[in-house]
Short mmCIF file of C-alpha atoms in Angstrom, two decimals:
data_model
loop_
_atom_site.label_atom_id
_atom_site.label_comp_id
_atom_site.label_asym_id
_atom_site.label_seq_id
_atom_site.Cartn_x
_atom_site.Cartn_y
_atom_site.Cartn_z
CA MET A 1 -31.81 -11.66 74.37
CA SER A 2 -28.99 -13.87 73.28
CA PRO A 3 -27.24 -13.03 69.80
CA GLN A 4 -27.29 -16.62 69.00
CA THR A 5 -30.59 -17.98 70.03
CA GLY A 6 -32.79 -14.90 70.12
CA LEU A 7 -33.85 -16.10 73.60
CA PRO A 8 -33.88 -14.20 77.11
CA VAL A 9 -30.71 -14.55 78.85
CA PRO A 10 -30.41 -15.09 82.44
CA ALA A 11 -29.35 -12.41 84.81
CA ASP A 12 -26.18 -14.23 85.75
CA ALA A 13 -25.41 -14.81 82.06
CA ALA A 14 -25.77 -11.32 81.28
CA LEU A 15 -23.84 -10.05 83.84
CA GLN A 16 -21.08 -12.46 82.88
CA ALA A 17 -21.50 -11.27 79.19
CA ALA A 18 -21.18 -7.50 80.55
CA TRP A 19 -18.18 -8.30 82.37
CA GLY A 20 -16.73 -9.90 79.39
CA ARG A 21 -16.82 -7.07 77.27
CA ILE A 22 -14.87 -5.09 79.74
CA PRO A 23 -11.40 -4.33 77.98
CA SER A 24 -8.06 -4.95 79.49
CA PRO A 25 -4.83 -3.51 78.87
CA SER A 26 -3.67 -6.14 76.77
CA ALA A 27 -6.51 -5.90 74.38
CA ALA A 28 -6.96 -3.76 71.59
CA GLU A 29 -7.56 -0.06 72.34
CA THR A 30 -11.30 0.68 72.48
CA GLU A 31 -13.47 3.93 73.34
CA PHE A 32 -13.52 2.92 77.09
CA GLU A 33 -10.04 2.76 77.37
CA ARG A 34 -9.55 6.05 75.84
CA PHE A 35 -12.35 7.72 77.90
CA THR A 36 -10.38 10.19 79.85
CA ARG A 37 -7.69 11.10 76.99
CA LYS A 38 -10.63 11.81 74.76
CA ARG A 39 -12.29 13.97 77.37
CA MET A 40 -8.88 15.99 77.95
CA GLU A 41 -8.53 16.39 74.01
CA ARG A 42 -11.72 17.84 74.09
CA ILE A 43 -11.15 20.26 76.79
CA LEU A 44 -7.82 21.25 75.33
CA ALA A 45 -9.67 21.79 72.25
CA ILE A 46 -12.29 24.28 73.90
CA VAL A 47 -9.57 26.11 75.88
CA ALA A 48 -7.48 26.53 72.76
CA ALA A 49 -10.54 27.70 70.75
CA ILE A 50 -11.29 30.34 73.57
CA GLY A 51 -7.92 31.72 73.75
CA SER A 52 -7.13 31.57 70.15
CA ALA A 53 -10.73 33.65 69.53
CA ILE A 54 -9.14 36.26 71.92
CA LEU A 55 -6.13 36.58 70.26
CA GLY A 56 -7.77 36.33 66.70
CA VAL A 57 -9.95 39.22 67.64
CA GLN A 58 -6.94 41.39 69.01
CA ALA A 59 -5.07 40.68 65.64
CA LEU A 60 -8.21 41.42 63.48
CA LEU A 61 -8.51 44.86 65.14
CA ALA A 62 -4.89 45.64 64.52
CA ALA A 63 -5.31 44.55 61.05
CA ILE A 64 -8.21 46.77 60.49
CA GLY A 65 -6.38 49.56 61.68
CA GLY A 66 -3.78 48.86 59.39
CA LEU A 67 -6.14 48.48 56.46
CA LYS A 68 -7.40 52.11 56.73
CA ASP A 69 -4.04 53.44 56.03
CA GLY A 70 -4.41 51.53 52.72
CA ALA A 71 -3.47 48.12 51.71
CA SER A 72 -2.94 46.12 48.59
CA GLY A 73 -5.12 43.47 47.49
CA VAL A 74 -2.33 40.83 48.15
CA GLN A 75 -2.53 41.85 51.83
CA VAL A 76 -6.15 41.72 51.87
CA THR A 77 -6.24 38.23 50.43
CA LEU A 78 -3.32 37.24 53.08
CA LEU A 79 -5.75 38.23 55.82
CA LEU A 80 -8.62 36.56 54.51
CA VAL A 81 -6.78 33.14 53.91
CA VAL A 82 -5.39 33.28 57.56
CA TYR A 83 -8.56 34.31 59.30
CA ILE A 84 -10.77 31.73 57.30
CA SER A 85 -8.33 28.85 58.07
CA LEU A 86 -8.55 30.04 61.86
CA ALA A 87 -12.46 30.52 61.79
CA ALA A 88 -12.22 26.72 60.58
CA MET A 89 -10.24 25.82 63.43
CA LEU A 90 -12.23 27.59 66.02
CA VAL A 91 -15.55 25.67 64.64
CA SER A 92 -13.89 22.45 64.63
CA CYS A 93 -12.81 22.80 68.25
CA VAL A 94 -16.03 23.83 69.25
CA LEU A 95 -17.87 21.22 67.52
CA GLY A 96 -15.22 18.58 68.57
CA ARG A 97 -14.80 17.14 64.90
CA GLY A 98 -12.16 17.57 62.57
CA VAL A 99 -9.86 19.10 64.98
CA ARG A 100 -6.50 17.83 64.12
CA VAL A 101 -7.10 18.43 60.37
CA CYS A 102 -8.30 22.12 60.87
CA ALA A 103 -5.74 23.09 63.46
CA GLY A 104 -2.96 21.32 61.17
CA ALA A 105 -4.09 23.28 58.33
CA PHE A 106 -4.14 26.79 59.95
CA ALA A 107 -0.78 25.97 61.50
CA ILE A 108 0.73 25.34 58.10
CA ILE A 109 -1.28 28.26 56.50
CA TYR A 110 0.06 30.42 59.03
CA LEU A 111 3.45 29.69 58.63
CA ILE A 112 3.18 30.14 54.86
CA ALA A 113 1.53 33.55 55.37
CA LEU A 114 4.34 34.52 57.93
CA ALA A 115 7.09 33.70 55.69
CA ALA A 116 5.57 35.69 52.96
CA TRP A 117 4.86 38.70 55.11
CA PRO A 118 7.81 40.56 53.76
CA ILE A 119 6.77 40.12 50.22
CA VAL A 120 3.15 41.40 50.61
CA THR A 121 4.60 44.38 52.47
CA ALA A 122 6.99 47.15 51.94
CA ALA A 123 10.14 46.13 52.83
CA GLY A 124 12.16 48.58 54.78
CA SER A 125 9.11 50.40 56.25
CA ASP A 126 9.43 52.71 59.20
CA SER A 127 6.79 51.26 61.11
CA GLN A 128 7.79 50.54 64.71
CA GLY A 129 4.41 48.97 65.75
CA GLN A 130 3.83 45.05 65.71
CA PRO A 131 1.93 43.87 62.64
CA TRP A 132 -1.18 42.13 63.29
CA ILE A 133 0.19 38.61 62.03
CA PHE A 134 2.58 38.81 65.30
CA PHE A 135 -0.57 38.43 67.49
CA LEU A 136 -1.07 35.22 66.01
CA VAL A 137 2.20 33.20 66.52
CA ASN A 138 1.12 31.45 69.68
CA VAL A 139 -2.30 30.69 68.08
CA GLY A 140 -0.05 28.88 65.32
CA VAL A 141 1.54 27.19 68.41
CA VAL A 142 -1.50 25.95 69.83
CA ALA A 143 -2.78 24.63 66.51
CA ALA A 144 0.51 22.71 66.24
CA MET A 145 -0.31 21.42 69.93
CA LEU A 146 -3.78 20.24 68.60
CA ALA A 147 -2.47 18.61 65.53
CA PHE A 148 0.98 17.52 65.40
CA PRO A 149 3.06 14.95 67.35
CA LEU A 150 5.07 16.31 70.40
CA LYS A 151 8.35 16.58 68.41
CA VAL A 152 6.77 18.62 65.92
CA GLN A 153 4.88 20.90 68.47
CA MET A 154 8.25 21.65 69.86
CA LEU A 155 9.90 22.43 66.48
CA TRP A 156 6.64 24.62 65.94
CA ALA A 157 6.99 26.53 69.28
CA LEU A 158 10.49 27.34 68.56
CA GLY A 159 10.57 27.90 64.69
CA LEU A 160 7.46 30.19 64.42
CA PRO A 161 8.81 32.89 66.77
CA LEU A 162 12.24 32.76 64.77
CA VAL A 163 10.59 33.05 61.42
CA TYR A 164 8.83 36.06 62.89
CA GLY A 165 11.91 37.69 64.19
CA TYR A 166 13.65 37.16 60.72
CA VAL A 167 10.50 38.62 58.96
CA ARG A 168 10.33 41.56 61.25
CA LEU A 169 14.08 42.36 60.82
CA VAL A 170 13.60 42.10 57.08
CA GLU A 171 10.54 44.39 57.08
CA GLY A 172 12.71 46.80 59.13
CA GLY A 173 15.67 46.56 56.96
CA PHE A 174 17.86 45.13 59.83
CA ARG A 175 18.05 48.58 61.32
CA GLY A 176 19.37 48.71 64.98
CA SER A 177 16.01 50.03 66.53
CA TYR A 178 14.34 46.78 65.45
CA TRP A 179 16.97 44.37 67.14
CA THR A 180 15.97 45.05 70.73
CA THR A 181 12.13 44.87 70.38
CA THR A 182 12.19 42.15 68.09
CA ALA A 183 14.51 40.17 70.26
CA PHE A 184 12.21 40.86 73.22
CA ASP A 185 9.10 39.72 71.22
CA VAL A 186 10.88 36.40 69.90
CA SER A 187 12.16 35.50 73.42
CA PHE A 188 8.78 36.01 75.06
CA THR A 189 7.07 34.09 72.32
CA ILE A 190 9.40 31.22 72.43
CA ILE A 191 8.96 30.98 76.41
CA LEU A 192 5.03 31.07 75.91
CA GLY A 193 5.23 28.64 73.10
CA PHE A 194 7.00 26.02 75.02
CA VAL A 195 4.86 26.60 78.14
CA ILE A 196 1.76 25.84 76.04
CA VAL A 197 3.35 22.68 74.60
CA SER A 198 4.48 21.56 78.00
CA LEU A 199 0.75 21.94 79.46
CA GLY A 200 -0.71 19.85 76.47
CA TRP A 201 1.92 17.21 76.80
CA MET A 202 1.37 17.05 80.71
CA PHE A 203 -2.35 16.89 80.60
CA ARG A 204 -2.39 14.39 78.11
CA ALA A 205 0.11 12.36 79.72
CA VAL A 206 -2.12 12.26 83.09
CA ALA A 207 -5.16 11.34 80.84
CA VAL A 208 -3.34 8.54 79.57
CA GLY A 209 -2.08 7.17 83.07
CA VAL A 210 -5.69 7.45 84.13
CA ASP A 211 -6.90 5.37 81.48
CA SER A 212 -4.16 2.81 81.83
CA ALA A 213 -4.43 2.84 85.62
CA ARG A 214 -8.24 2.24 85.35
CA GLY A 215 -7.90 -0.54 82.49
CA SER A 216 -5.42 -2.37 85.13
CA ALA A 217 -7.78 -2.16 87.86
CA VAL A 218 -10.74 -3.38 86.11
CA ALA A 219 -8.44 -6.09 84.66
CA SER A 220 -7.33 -7.16 88.17
CA TYR A 221 -10.77 -6.88 89.42
CA THR A 222 -12.13 -9.33 86.90
CA SER A 223 -9.17 -11.82 87.36
CA VAL A 224 -9.71 -12.03 91.01
CA ALA A 225 -13.50 -12.20 90.49
CA ALA A 226 -13.20 -15.05 87.82
CA GLY A 227 -10.71 -16.81 90.18
CA VAL A 228 -12.98 -16.84 93.21
CA ALA A 229 -16.06 -18.03 90.83
CA ALA A 230 -13.54 -20.76 89.64
CA GLU A 231 -12.51 -21.84 93.00
CA GLU A 232 -16.05 -22.00 94.16
CA GLU A 233 -17.00 -24.09 91.30
CA ARG A 234 -14.25 -26.29 92.01
CA VAL A 235 -15.38 -26.82 95.38
CA ALA A 236 -18.65 -27.78 94.36
CA MET A 237 -17.51 -30.01 91.63
CA ALA A 238 -15.28 -31.89 94.00
CA ALA A 239 -18.33 -32.11 96.23
CA LEU A 240 -20.43 -33.34 93.50
CA MET A 241 -17.74 -35.88 92.25
CA HIS A 242 -17.39 -37.28 95.60
CA ASP A 243 -21.25 -37.94 95.94
CA SER A 244 -21.14 -39.32 92.26
CA VAL A 245 -18.23 -41.68 92.38
CA LEU A 246 -19.27 -42.86 96.02
CA ALA A 247 -22.81 -43.52 94.72
CA ALA A 248 -21.53 -45.41 91.69
CA LEU A 249 -19.31 -47.45 94.06
CA ILE A 250 -21.98 -48.32 96.19
CA ALA A 251 -24.19 -48.97 93.43
CA ALA A 252 -21.65 -51.38 92.05
CA GLU A 253 -20.87 -53.30 95.09
CA ARG A 254 -24.63 -53.81 95.70
CA ALA A 255 -25.63 -54.75 91.94
CA ASP A 256 -27.17 -58.39 92.01
CA SER A 257 -29.05 -58.17 88.99
CA ASP A 258 -28.71 -57.26 85.22
CA ARG A 259 -30.81 -54.03 86.04
CA ALA A 260 -28.95 -52.89 89.04
CA ARG A 261 -25.40 -53.46 87.09
CA ASP A 262 -26.73 -51.37 84.17
CA LEU A 263 -27.54 -48.66 86.60
CA ALA A 264 -24.34 -48.92 88.18
CA VAL A 265 -22.60 -48.58 84.75
CA ALA A 266 -24.69 -45.65 83.85
CA MET A 267 -23.78 -43.76 87.24
CA ALA A 268 -20.20 -44.54 86.57
CA ARG A 269 -20.33 -43.25 83.06
CA GLU A 270 -21.86 -40.00 84.45
CA ALA A 271 -19.37 -39.70 86.79
CA LEU A 272 -16.63 -40.09 84.42
CA THR A 273 -18.50 -37.63 82.01
CA ARG A 274 -18.45 -35.01 84.88
CA LEU A 275 -14.81 -35.63 85.59
CA ALA A 276 -13.82 -34.95 81.95
CA ASN A 277 -16.05 -31.82 81.93
CA THR A 278 -14.28 -30.71 85.07
CA GLU A 279 -10.65 -31.46 83.33
CA ALA A 280 -11.80 -29.25 80.38
CA VAL A 281 -12.69 -25.61 81.38
CA VAL A 282 -15.01 -25.05 84.44
CA ALA A 283 -16.60 -21.56 82.55
CA GLN A 284 -18.03 -24.04 79.86
CA GLU A 285 -20.35 -25.32 82.35
CA GLY A 286 -23.49 -23.19 82.20
CA SER A 287 -27.37 -23.38 81.62
CA ASP A 288 -29.15 -25.66 79.33
CA ASP A 289 -30.72 -22.69 77.36
CA PRO A 290 -30.67 -23.74 73.64
CA ILE A 291 -27.65 -22.85 71.57
CA GLY A 292 -27.25 -22.24 67.99
CA THR A 293 -25.28 -24.41 65.64
CA ALA A 294 -23.04 -21.05 64.80
CA LEU A 295 -21.87 -21.11 68.23
CA ILE A 296 -20.64 -24.55 68.11
CA VAL A 297 -18.95 -23.99 64.88
CA ALA A 298 -17.27 -21.00 66.39
CA GLU A 299 -15.89 -23.08 69.27
CA LEU A 300 -14.69 -25.82 67.04
CA ARG A 301 -12.76 -23.20 64.87
CA ARG A 302 -11.21 -21.97 68.06
CA ALA A 303 -10.23 -25.23 69.07
CA LEU A 304 -8.42 -25.74 65.87
CA SER A 305 -6.86 -22.25 65.99
CA GLU A 306 -5.73 -23.19 69.71
CA ARG A 307 -4.07 -26.39 68.64
CA GLY A 308 -2.42 -24.56 65.53
CA ALA A 309 -4.17 -26.87 63.18
CA ASP A 310 -4.09 -26.19 59.65
CA ALA A 311 -7.79 -27.48 59.06
CA ILE A 312 -11.36 -25.84 58.39
CA VAL A 313 -14.61 -26.42 60.06
CA GLU A 314 -17.35 -27.14 57.17
CA GLU A 315 -20.88 -26.18 57.65
CA ARG A 316 -23.64 -28.32 56.11
CA GLY A 317 -27.33 -28.66 56.48
CA THR A 318 -29.72 -26.45 58.38
CA ALA A 319 -28.57 -24.55 61.44
CA GLY A 320 -31.01 -24.88 64.64
CA LEU A 321 -31.00 -24.88 68.10
CA ILE A 322 -30.11 -27.73 70.62
CA PRO A 323 -29.76 -27.73 74.42
CA GLY A 324 -26.97 -25.96 75.97
CA ARG A 325 -26.00 -29.42 77.76
CA ALA A 326 -26.07 -31.25 74.42
CA ALA A 327 -23.68 -28.56 72.79
CA ARG A 328 -21.42 -28.47 75.48
CA ALA A 329 -20.96 -32.35 75.19
CA ILE A 330 -20.59 -32.26 71.51
CA VAL A 331 -17.99 -29.40 71.83
CA LEU A 332 -15.89 -31.08 74.30
CA ALA A 333 -16.06 -34.60 72.60
CA ALA A 334 -15.36 -32.92 69.29
CA ARG A 335 -12.21 -31.38 70.99
CA GLN A 336 -11.15 -34.57 72.47
CA ALA A 337 -11.13 -36.24 68.87
CA ILE A 338 -9.36 -33.05 67.32
CA GLY A 339 -6.64 -33.39 70.13
CA ASN A 340 -6.33 -36.98 69.36
CA ALA A 341 -5.98 -36.62 65.48
CA ILE A 342 -3.26 -33.83 66.26
CA GLU A 343 -1.44 -35.97 68.77
CA HIS A 344 -1.38 -39.08 67.26
CA ALA A 345 -2.09 -38.39 63.25
CA ALA A 346 0.25 -35.36 63.37
CA GLY A 347 -3.17 -33.71 62.02
CA ARG A 348 -2.85 -35.19 58.67
CA GLY A 349 -5.85 -34.70 56.50
CA LEU A 350 -7.58 -33.20 59.64
CA HIS A 351 -11.10 -32.13 58.57
CA VAL A 352 -14.43 -31.07 60.59
CA VAL A 353 -17.78 -31.33 59.10
CA VAL A 354 -20.95 -29.71 61.26
CA ASP A 355 -24.00 -31.36 59.57
CA GLY A 356 -27.11 -29.12 61.06
CA ARG A 357 -30.42 -30.97 61.03
CA GLY A 358 -32.37 -28.18 62.02
CA ASP A 359 -34.16 -28.61 65.48
CA ASP A 360 -33.96 -32.40 65.06
CA GLY A 361 -30.42 -32.50 66.09
CA LEU A 362 -26.66 -32.21 65.04
CA ALA A 363 -23.80 -34.48 63.70
CA VAL A 364 -20.12 -33.65 63.88
CA THR A 365 -17.54 -35.41 61.93
CA ILE A 366 -14.02 -35.44 62.50
CA LEU A 367 -11.52 -37.23 60.13
CA ASP A 368 -7.99 -37.74 59.47
CA THR A 369 -5.45 -39.53 57.06
CA GLY A 370 -3.51 -40.90 59.87
CA ALA A 371 -2.33 -44.59 60.53
CA GLY A 372 -5.43 -45.22 62.60
CA PHE A 373 -5.71 -47.24 65.72
CA ASP A 374 -7.48 -50.38 67.10
CA LEU A 375 -10.12 -49.32 69.62
CA ASP A 376 -10.41 -52.65 71.42
CA ALA A 377 -6.42 -52.60 72.12
CA ILE A 378 -6.68 -49.21 73.95
CA GLY A 379 -6.32 -49.87 77.63
CA GLU A 380 -8.91 -49.73 80.36
CA ASP A 381 -7.16 -46.95 81.99
CA ARG A 382 -7.27 -44.43 78.82
CA LEU A 383 -10.14 -42.38 79.24
CA GLY A 384 -9.76 -40.03 76.01
CA ILE A 385 -12.25 -42.00 74.06
CA ARG A 386 -14.50 -44.13 76.51
CA ALA A 387 -15.04 -41.02 79.12
CA SER A 388 -14.17 -37.74 77.12
CA MET A 389 -16.21 -38.81 74.15
CA ILE A 390 -18.38 -42.18 74.39
CA ALA A 391 -19.48 -41.74 77.76
CA ARG A 392 -19.90 -37.70 77.42
CA MET A 393 -21.91 -38.32 74.52
CA ALA A 394 -24.17 -40.98 76.08
CA ALA A 395 -24.80 -38.73 79.06
CA VAL A 396 -26.86 -36.41 76.80
CA ALA A 397 -28.58 -39.38 74.79
CA GLY A 398 -25.92 -38.90 71.82
CA SER A 399 -24.02 -41.67 70.16
CA VAL A 400 -20.41 -41.83 68.82
CA SER A 401 -19.50 -43.85 65.86
CA ILE A 402 -15.63 -44.69 65.31
CA ASP A 403 -14.11 -46.35 62.17
CA SER A 404 -10.53 -46.28 62.24
CA THR A 405 -8.32 -48.04 59.63
CA GLY A 406 -5.01 -47.87 58.23
CA ALA A 407 -6.06 -45.30 55.74
CA GLY A 408 -7.41 -42.95 58.74
CA THR A 409 -10.11 -42.28 61.39
CA TYR A 410 -13.57 -41.33 60.67
CA ILE A 411 -15.54 -40.20 63.91
CA VAL A 412 -18.94 -39.43 63.94
CA LEU A 413 -20.78 -37.34 67.05
CA GLU A 414 -24.50 -37.48 66.55
CA TRP A 415 -27.29 -36.15 68.86
CA GLU A 416 -30.93 -36.36 67.94
CA SER A 417 -33.94 -34.52 69.61
CA ALA A 418 -36.25 -36.79 71.54
#
């Protein structure tokens, strides 16, 4: 269904509309363009959830073993805070929602908990075993990989092991027996952390490259397809123009009565109208399906925007539907009038009014406050008004009214249904 008219859309028009919705690399980023990147983020979140859950269970078992030997309320609170944030991150990774927020929250909470570890434990203890919080160091790095930019991820991969090493040495009172094991743990954790960050960066870069390559391929294909279609249309139009001009010349040569001369004039106008349409945009040629007034207003506003004109398109009356051929003629004729106002009147006082008359017709008024012109003084070889406006509107049973004085120019394009 057409969004403007509510009528069925032909198959070719529907296909063209579908191709028009395919994004290109120069367009704003869309869900289509980020398809592979989103899939990769989903995969990373699932894998991170699985690995973090395994390490989390290992750390929880170690924590439970430590609690059996007695633990203060502060230690239990620390354990609950860390694991509640970890559980929230795991759930968000599985559901695929709020991953960055939950992962970032856990990364920050874990860093604070790790830094506070010497305060909530007995500093200077003789325990040579690794505390439960150590098993979550790389989980903190994984959380940073899911939540933060690359530079912050690298900072986390380096900073968390160093914080753990310092905390561990403080816990052991900086005794010599702690230095060797702590140095080994810290170096191993740093290497593993950077491997995690590197893998995440590599997979994301590959996904972005795939999205970019696909977008470029689609844009290239659509450009080539559009070029081929335009070339075919130009060939067909050239053949049609040859037949139209030749027929008009033959009719003019053989005209021996008023009726024959009128027919020759009409044929010449039709040929000029087609020529003017060809000089416009080939893509604007299409079916004669009814078109809404809103679409005409949108086209005129785009014409003003393309010209850089500081003017508005005012809507009046009741919106309706008019045949596509008449709508295109009105738009192209109005574009010509707008171009003339900008070129010859510098766009002074330029104003466009679209007066809808329901299904009975449409009137478009283009006015400016330039110096005006004398229509009779325009050379016969100048087709801007005669062909692009008058002949074009006449070809669809429309009319053009031009009133130009020293105070400005007033042009009315009218089309009424039969």
